[in-house]
Amino acid sequence: MKKDYITIPLKEIRRRKLRSWLTLIGIIIGIAAVVSLITLGSGLKNAIEGQFAALGNDKLFVSPKGNTFSPGLSIDAVSINDDDLKVVERVQGVRRATGFATTTG
C-alpha cells in the first residue's frame, strides 16, 4: 500500500512526460514571479524609506495658506514673514528655524 504512494506517481510522470515538464515549468515560473515581486516590493520600500531618511524625520515645513489654481499663482495667499519665523524659533524644542522661498516657472 505505501509502496503505491511512490510507484504510481513515478509511473505517471514517466508516462506523461510533456505534461510533467509543463507542470514543472509552471511551478518554476510561479516561484520566480513570487520571488521577483517580493524583491521588487522590498526594493521600493527601501527606496522610499531612504528618501524619507534623507529628508529627515525631525523636520517640519510650514507654508502659507492659499487657493492655488496653477503653479506659481495663488489667490488670497497669506504670506509668512520674518516675525513668523521668530515665533517658530521661540517654540520649545526647536533647535533651528530657516526661511526660504521657492518659485515655479
Coordinates of C-alpha atoms in Angstrom, one line a residue:
M1 CA 0.0 0.0 0.0
K2 CA 2.7 2.5 1.0
K3 CA 4.7 1.4 -2.0
D4 CA 1.9 2.6 -4.3
Y5 CA 2.2 6.1 -3.0
I6 CA 5.6 6.3 -4.7
T7 CA 5.4 3.9 -7.7
I8 CA 2.1 5.2 -9.2
P9 CA 3.2 8.9 -9.3
L10 CA 6.6 7.9 -10.8
K11 CA 4.9 5.8 -13.4
E12 CA 2.6 8.6 -14.3
I13 CA 5.5 11.1 -14.6
R14 CA 7.3 8.7 -17.0
R15 CA 4.1 8.0 -19.0
R16 CA 3.1 11.7 -19.4
K17 CA 6.4 13.4 -19.9
L18 CA 5.1 16.5 -21.7
R19 CA 2.5 17.1 -19.0
S20 CA 5.1 16.6 -16.3
W21 CA 7.6 19.1 -17.9
L22 CA 4.9 21.7 -18.4
T23 CA 3.8 21.4 -14.8
L24 CA 7.4 21.7 -13.6
I25 CA 7.9 24.8 -15.8
G26 CA 4.7 26.3 -14.5
I27 CA 5.8 25.8 -10.9
I28 CA 9.2 27.3 -11.6
I29 CA 7.6 30.4 -13.3
G30 CA 5.3 30.8 -10.4
I31 CA 8.1 30.7 -7.8
A32 CA 10.2 33.1 -9.9
A33 CA 7.2 35.5 -10.1
V34 CA 6.6 35.4 -6.4
V35 CA 10.3 35.9 -5.6
S36 CA 10.6 38.8 -8.0
L37 CA 7.5 40.6 -6.7
I38 CA 8.8 40.3 -3.1
T39 CA 12.2 41.6 -4.2
L40 CA 10.6 44.5 -6.1
G41 CA 8.4 45.4 -3.1
S42 CA 11.3 45.3 -0.8
G43 CA 13.5 47.4 -3.1
L44 CA 10.7 50.0 -3.5
K45 CA 10.2 50.1 0.3
N46 CA 13.9 50.7 0.9
A47 CA 14.0 53.4 -1.8
I48 CA 11.0 55.3 -0.2
E49 CA 12.4 54.9 3.3
G50 CA 15.8 56.2 2.0
Q51 CA 14.1 59.3 0.6
F52 CA 12.3 60.0 3.9
A53 CA 15.6 59.5 5.8
A54 CA 17.3 62.0 3.5
L55 CA 14.6 64.5 4.2
G56 CA 14.8 63.8 7.9
N57 CA 12.1 62.8 10.3
D58 CA 12.9 65.7 12.6
K59 CA 12.0 68.5 10.2
L60 CA 8.8 70.4 9.9
F61 CA 7.9 72.5 6.8
V62 CA 5.4 75.4 7.2
S63 CA 3.9 77.0 4.1
P64 CA 1.4 79.8 3.6
K65 CA -2.3 79.1 3.1
G66 CA -3.9 80.0 -0.2
N67 CA -6.0 78.8 -3.1
T68 CA -3.6 77.6 -5.7
F69 CA -5.1 77.5 -9.2
S70 CA -1.9 77.0 -11.2
P71 CA 1.8 76.7 -10.4
G72 CA 3.1 80.0 -9.2
L73 CA -0.3 81.6 -8.9
S74 CA -2.0 81.8 -5.6
I75 CA -5.2 83.8 -4.9
D76 CA -5.6 85.4 -1.4
A77 CA -2.4 83.8 -0.2
V78 CA -1.3 84.5 3.4
S79 CA 2.4 85.3 3.5
I80 CA 4.9 84.2 6.1
N81 CA 7.3 86.9 7.2
D82 CA 10.3 87.2 9.5
D83 CA 8.1 87.8 12.5
D84 CA 6.5 84.4 11.9
L85 CA 10.0 82.8 11.7
K86 CA 10.9 84.4 15.1
V87 CA 7.8 82.9 16.6
V88 CA 8.7 79.5 15.4
E89 CA 12.3 79.9 16.7
R90 CA 10.9 80.5 20.2
V91 CA 8.9 77.3 20.3
Q92 CA 10.3 74.8 22.9
G93 CA 12.2 72.0 21.2
V94 CA 13.0 73.9 18.0
R95 CA 16.8 74.0 17.5
R96 CA 16.8 76.0 14.3
A97 CA 14.3 77.7 12.0
T98 CA 15.2 78.8 8.5
G99 CA 13.1 80.7 6.0
F100 CA 13.3 80.1 2.3
A101 CA 11.3 81.0 -0.8
T102 CA 10.6 78.9 -3.9
T103 CA 9.2 79.8 -7.2
T104 CA 7.9 77.8 -10.2
G105 CA 8.0 78.6 -13.8

